[in-house]
XYZ file of N, CA and C in Angstrom:
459
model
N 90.739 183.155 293.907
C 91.619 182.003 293.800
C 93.053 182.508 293.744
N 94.281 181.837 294.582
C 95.692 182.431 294.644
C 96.143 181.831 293.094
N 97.657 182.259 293.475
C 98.262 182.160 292.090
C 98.695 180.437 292.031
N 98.466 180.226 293.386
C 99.231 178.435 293.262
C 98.123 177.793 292.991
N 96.648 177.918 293.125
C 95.401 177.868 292.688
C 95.068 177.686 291.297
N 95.766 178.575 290.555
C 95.728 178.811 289.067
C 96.743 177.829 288.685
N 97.766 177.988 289.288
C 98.983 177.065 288.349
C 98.491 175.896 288.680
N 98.171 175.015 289.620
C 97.914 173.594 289.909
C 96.776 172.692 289.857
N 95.201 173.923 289.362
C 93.793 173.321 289.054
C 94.123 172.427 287.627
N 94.088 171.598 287.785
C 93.913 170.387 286.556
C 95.115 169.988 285.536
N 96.131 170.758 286.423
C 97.392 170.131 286.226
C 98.138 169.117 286.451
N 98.895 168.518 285.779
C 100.123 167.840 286.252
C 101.215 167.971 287.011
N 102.089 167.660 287.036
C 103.637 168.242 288.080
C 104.440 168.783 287.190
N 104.428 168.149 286.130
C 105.371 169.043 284.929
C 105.393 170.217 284.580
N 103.674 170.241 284.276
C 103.115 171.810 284.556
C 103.271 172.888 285.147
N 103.271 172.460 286.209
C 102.994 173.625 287.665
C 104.912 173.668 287.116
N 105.772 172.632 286.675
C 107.328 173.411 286.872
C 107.654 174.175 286.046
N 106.787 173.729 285.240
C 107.156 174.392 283.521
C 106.410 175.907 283.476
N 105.585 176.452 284.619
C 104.839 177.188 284.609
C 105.443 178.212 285.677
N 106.220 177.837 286.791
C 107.436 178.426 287.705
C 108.217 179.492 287.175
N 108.624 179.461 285.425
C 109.626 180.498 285.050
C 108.381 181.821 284.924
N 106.427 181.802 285.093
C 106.195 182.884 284.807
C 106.159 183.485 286.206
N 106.503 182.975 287.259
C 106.755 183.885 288.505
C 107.947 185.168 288.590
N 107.542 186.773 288.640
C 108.691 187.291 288.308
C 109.933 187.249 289.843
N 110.668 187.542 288.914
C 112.296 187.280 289.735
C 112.581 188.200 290.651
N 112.922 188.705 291.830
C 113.471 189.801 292.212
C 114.676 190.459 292.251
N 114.864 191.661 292.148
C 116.260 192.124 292.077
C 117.348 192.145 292.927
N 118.718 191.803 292.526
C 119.926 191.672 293.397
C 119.607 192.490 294.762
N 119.205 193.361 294.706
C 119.417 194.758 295.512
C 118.454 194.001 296.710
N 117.241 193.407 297.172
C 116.260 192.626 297.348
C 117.472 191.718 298.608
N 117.991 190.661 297.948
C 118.588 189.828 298.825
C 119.672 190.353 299.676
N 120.523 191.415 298.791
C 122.136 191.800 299.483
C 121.348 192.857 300.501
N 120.221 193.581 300.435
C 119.524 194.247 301.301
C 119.148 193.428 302.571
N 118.287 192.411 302.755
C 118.050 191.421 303.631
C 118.994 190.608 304.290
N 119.937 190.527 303.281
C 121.197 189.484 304.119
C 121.823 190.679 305.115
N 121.985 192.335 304.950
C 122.764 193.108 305.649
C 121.501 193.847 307.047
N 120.224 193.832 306.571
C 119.179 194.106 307.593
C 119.459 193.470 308.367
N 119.697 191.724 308.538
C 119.307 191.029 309.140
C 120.807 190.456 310.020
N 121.885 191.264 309.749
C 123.040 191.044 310.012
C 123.301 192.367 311.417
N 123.073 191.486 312.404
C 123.268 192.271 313.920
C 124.619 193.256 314.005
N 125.183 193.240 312.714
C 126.831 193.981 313.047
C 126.539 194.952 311.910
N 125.501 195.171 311.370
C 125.093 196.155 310.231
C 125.319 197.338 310.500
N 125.277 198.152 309.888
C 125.393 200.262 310.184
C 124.406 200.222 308.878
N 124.379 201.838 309.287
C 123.309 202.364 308.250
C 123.970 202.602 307.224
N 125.365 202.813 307.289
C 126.149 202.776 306.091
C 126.509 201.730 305.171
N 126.365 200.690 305.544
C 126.169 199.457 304.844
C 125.244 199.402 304.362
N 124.207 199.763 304.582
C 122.668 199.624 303.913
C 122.436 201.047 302.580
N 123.403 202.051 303.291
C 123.602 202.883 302.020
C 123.898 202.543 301.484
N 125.446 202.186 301.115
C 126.497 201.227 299.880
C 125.346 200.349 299.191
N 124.599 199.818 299.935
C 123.793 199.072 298.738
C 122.566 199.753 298.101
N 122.493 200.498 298.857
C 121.263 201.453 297.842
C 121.276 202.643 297.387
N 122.496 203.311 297.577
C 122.893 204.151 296.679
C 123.092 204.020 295.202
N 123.355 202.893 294.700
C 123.332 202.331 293.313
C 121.998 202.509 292.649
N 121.018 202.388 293.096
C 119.797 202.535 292.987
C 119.036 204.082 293.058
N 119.063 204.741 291.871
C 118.344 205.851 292.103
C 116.923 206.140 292.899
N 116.066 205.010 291.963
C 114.848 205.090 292.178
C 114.875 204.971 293.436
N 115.254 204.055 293.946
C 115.118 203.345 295.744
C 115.389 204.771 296.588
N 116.881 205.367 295.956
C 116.989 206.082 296.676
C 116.190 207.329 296.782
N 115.592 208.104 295.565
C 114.753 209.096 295.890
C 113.417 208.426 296.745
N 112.708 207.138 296.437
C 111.553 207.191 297.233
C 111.981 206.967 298.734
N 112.914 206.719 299.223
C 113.804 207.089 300.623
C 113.382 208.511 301.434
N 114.369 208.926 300.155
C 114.136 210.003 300.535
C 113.095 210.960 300.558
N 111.994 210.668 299.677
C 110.774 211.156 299.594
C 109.928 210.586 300.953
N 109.992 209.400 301.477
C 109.245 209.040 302.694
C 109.672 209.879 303.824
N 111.425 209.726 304.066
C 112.059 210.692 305.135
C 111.130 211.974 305.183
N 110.688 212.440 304.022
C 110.247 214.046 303.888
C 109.336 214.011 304.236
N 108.503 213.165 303.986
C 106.752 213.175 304.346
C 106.580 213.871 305.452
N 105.595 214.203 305.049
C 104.456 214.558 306.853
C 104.941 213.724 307.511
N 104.790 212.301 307.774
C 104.454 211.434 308.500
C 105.697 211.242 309.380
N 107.304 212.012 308.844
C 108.386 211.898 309.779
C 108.094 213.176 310.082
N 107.701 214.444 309.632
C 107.757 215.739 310.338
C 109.190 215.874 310.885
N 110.628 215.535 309.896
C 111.583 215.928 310.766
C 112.704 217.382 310.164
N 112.873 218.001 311.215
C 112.638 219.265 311.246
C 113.749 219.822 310.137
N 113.350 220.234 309.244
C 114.812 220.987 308.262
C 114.664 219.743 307.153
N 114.341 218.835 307.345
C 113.849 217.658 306.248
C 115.738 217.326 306.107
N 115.218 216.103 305.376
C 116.557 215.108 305.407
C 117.272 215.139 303.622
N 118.392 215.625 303.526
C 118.958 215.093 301.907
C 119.949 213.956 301.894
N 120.121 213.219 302.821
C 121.329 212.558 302.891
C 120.624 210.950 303.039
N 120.819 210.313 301.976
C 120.082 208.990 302.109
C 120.511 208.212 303.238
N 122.193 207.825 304.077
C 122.486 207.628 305.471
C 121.185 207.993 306.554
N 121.139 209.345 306.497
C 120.622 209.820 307.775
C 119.030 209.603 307.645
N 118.369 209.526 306.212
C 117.585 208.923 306.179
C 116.863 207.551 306.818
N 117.291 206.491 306.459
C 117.884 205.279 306.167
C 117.507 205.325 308.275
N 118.489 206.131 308.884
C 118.250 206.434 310.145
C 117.311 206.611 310.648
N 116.367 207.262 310.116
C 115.006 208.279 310.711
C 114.445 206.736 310.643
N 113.915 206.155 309.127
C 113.025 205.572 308.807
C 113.348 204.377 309.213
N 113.937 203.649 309.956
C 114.344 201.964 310.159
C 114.858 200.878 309.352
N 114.868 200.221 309.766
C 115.863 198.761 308.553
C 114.296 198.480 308.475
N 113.978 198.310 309.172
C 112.121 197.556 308.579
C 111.575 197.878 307.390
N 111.408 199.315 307.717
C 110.764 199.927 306.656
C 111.165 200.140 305.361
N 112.585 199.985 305.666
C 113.338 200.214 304.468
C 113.235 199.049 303.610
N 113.205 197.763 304.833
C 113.392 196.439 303.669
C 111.692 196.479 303.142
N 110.781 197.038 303.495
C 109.691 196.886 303.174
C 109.295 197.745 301.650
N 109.838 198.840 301.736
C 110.276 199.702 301.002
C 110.607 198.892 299.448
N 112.034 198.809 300.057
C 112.840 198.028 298.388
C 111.942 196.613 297.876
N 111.609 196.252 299.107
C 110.664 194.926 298.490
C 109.559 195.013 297.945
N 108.579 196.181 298.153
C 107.138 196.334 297.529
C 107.897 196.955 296.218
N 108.699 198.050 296.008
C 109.052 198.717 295.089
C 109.499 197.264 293.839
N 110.444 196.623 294.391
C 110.814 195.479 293.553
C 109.545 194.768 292.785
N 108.668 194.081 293.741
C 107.553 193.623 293.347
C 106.447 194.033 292.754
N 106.207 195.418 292.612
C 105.759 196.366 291.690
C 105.893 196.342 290.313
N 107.181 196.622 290.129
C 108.359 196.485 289.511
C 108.471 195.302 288.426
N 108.626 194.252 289.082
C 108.301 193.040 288.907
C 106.956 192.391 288.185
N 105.995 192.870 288.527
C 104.668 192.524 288.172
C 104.283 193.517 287.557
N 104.889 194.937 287.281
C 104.193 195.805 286.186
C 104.833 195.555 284.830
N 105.815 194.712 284.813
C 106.843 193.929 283.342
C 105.348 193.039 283.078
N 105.028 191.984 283.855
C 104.277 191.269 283.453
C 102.795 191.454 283.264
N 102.163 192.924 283.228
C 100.677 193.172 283.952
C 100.053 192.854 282.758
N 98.878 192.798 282.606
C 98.012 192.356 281.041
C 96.715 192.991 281.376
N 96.345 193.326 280.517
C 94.712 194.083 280.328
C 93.403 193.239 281.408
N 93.638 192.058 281.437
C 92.755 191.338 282.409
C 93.348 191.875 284.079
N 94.023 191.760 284.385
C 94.851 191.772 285.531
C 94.844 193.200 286.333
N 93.931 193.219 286.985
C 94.154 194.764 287.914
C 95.348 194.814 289.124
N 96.248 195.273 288.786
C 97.675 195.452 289.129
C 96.797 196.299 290.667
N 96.454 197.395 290.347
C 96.283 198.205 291.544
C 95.525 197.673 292.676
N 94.433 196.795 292.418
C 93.986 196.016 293.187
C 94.492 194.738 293.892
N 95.107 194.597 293.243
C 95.803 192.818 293.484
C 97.137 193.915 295.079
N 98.280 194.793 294.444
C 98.756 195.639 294.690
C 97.796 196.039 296.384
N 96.479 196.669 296.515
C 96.041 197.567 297.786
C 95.732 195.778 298.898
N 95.528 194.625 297.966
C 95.130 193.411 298.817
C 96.251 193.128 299.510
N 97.613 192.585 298.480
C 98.991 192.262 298.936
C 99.472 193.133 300.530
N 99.589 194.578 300.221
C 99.994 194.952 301.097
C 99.320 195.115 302.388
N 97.906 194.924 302.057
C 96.568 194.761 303.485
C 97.236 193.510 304.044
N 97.259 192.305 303.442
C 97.616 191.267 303.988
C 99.106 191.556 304.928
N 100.489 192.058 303.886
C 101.558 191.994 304.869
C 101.262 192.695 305.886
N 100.890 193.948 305.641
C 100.279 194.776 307.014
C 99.503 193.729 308.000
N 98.580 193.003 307.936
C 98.177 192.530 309.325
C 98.834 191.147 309.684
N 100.326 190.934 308.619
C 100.646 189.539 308.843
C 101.775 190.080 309.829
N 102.369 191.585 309.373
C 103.523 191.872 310.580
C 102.901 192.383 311.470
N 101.550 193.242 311.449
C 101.240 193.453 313.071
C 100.828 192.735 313.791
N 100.355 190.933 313.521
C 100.001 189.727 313.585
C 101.603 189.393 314.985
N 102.209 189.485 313.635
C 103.586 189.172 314.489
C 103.997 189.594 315.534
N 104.343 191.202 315.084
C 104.421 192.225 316.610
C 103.747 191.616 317.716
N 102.040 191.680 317.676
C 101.195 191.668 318.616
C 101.811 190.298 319.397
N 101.957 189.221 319.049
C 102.214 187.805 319.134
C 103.838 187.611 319.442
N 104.952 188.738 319.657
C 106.459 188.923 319.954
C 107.213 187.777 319.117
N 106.433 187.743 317.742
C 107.070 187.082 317.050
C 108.978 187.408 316.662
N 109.773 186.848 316.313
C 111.447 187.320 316.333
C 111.541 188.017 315.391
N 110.807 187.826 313.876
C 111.296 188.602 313.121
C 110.132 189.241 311.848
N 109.459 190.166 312.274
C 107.953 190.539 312.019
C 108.020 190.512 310.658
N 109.104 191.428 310.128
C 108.676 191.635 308.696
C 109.569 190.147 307.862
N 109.802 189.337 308.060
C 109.640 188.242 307.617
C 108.058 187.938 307.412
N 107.041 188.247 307.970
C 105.750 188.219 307.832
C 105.272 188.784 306.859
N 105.679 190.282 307.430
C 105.414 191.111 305.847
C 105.731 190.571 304.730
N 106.995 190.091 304.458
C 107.265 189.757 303.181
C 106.469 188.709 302.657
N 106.272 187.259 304.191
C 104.822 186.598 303.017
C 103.958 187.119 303.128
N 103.062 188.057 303.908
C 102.011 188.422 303.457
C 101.910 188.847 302.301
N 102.834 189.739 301.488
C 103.292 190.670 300.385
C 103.151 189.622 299.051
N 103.822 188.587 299.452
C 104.377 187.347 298.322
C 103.215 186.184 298.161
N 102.009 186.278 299.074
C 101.182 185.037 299.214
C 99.972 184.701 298.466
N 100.022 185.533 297.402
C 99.353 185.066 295.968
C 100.062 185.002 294.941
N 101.455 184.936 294.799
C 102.179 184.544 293.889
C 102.557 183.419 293.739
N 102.433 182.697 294.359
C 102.291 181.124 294.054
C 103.388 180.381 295.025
């Protein structure tokens, strides 16, 4: 059963609003990130300025740049040139799972398997943006993000 499932079985309307503040919030970094991804006159340096403030963001950046999975040669220290290798996609995908993590490990409770809920969420955005791709949808990881967000109510 989703989370809008839970809030609205045998409720009222008052309810389900009064029950809205336990959805967690996301961080500044989240929107001013998306408003500059999605801004056709962007640089990668703009997308630094906003996540350089951010340690955490920025080492797991830079920890992906390093991976196996870029294999790029001499490895990367410069969160810019990073930021480069790895795409605006990935990146907004990046700060947004990290946020929502984040987000829902403030609120996690002994009933609640975080890690599971966590391997479903991201199965879903995964086949909601390759859904998209496949289908030349305009803006894929807009998908991702509801797939990511679509048991939170």
């Amino acid at each position: 059963m989703g989370a809008a499932s839970r809030i609205t079985s045998g409720t009222n309307p008052q309810m389900i609003v009064d029950r809205l503040d336990e959805l967690p919030t996301l961080p500044t970094i989240v929107y001013e990130l998306s408003r500059v991804i999605n801004d056709p006159m962007s640089s990668t340096g703009d997308v630094q300025k906003i996540m350089a403030n951010d340690q955490s963001l920025t080492t797991k950046v830079l920890k992906l740049a390093n991976s196996a999975y870029y294999a790029i040669p001499g490895g990367v220290s410069s969160l810019q040139r990073a930021i480069g290798y790895i795409g605006y996609d990935t990146i907004h995908q990046l700060v947004l799972s990290a946020s929502i993590i984040s987000a829902l490990d403030a609120k996690s409770s002994a009933d609640f398997d975080l890690t599971q809920f966590w391997k479903h969420a991201i199965g879903v955005a995964m086949a909601a943006e390759t859904t998209a791709r496949f289908v030349h949808y305009k803006t894929p990881s807009d998908l991702f993000t509801c797939g990511l967000v679509h048991d939170m109510g």
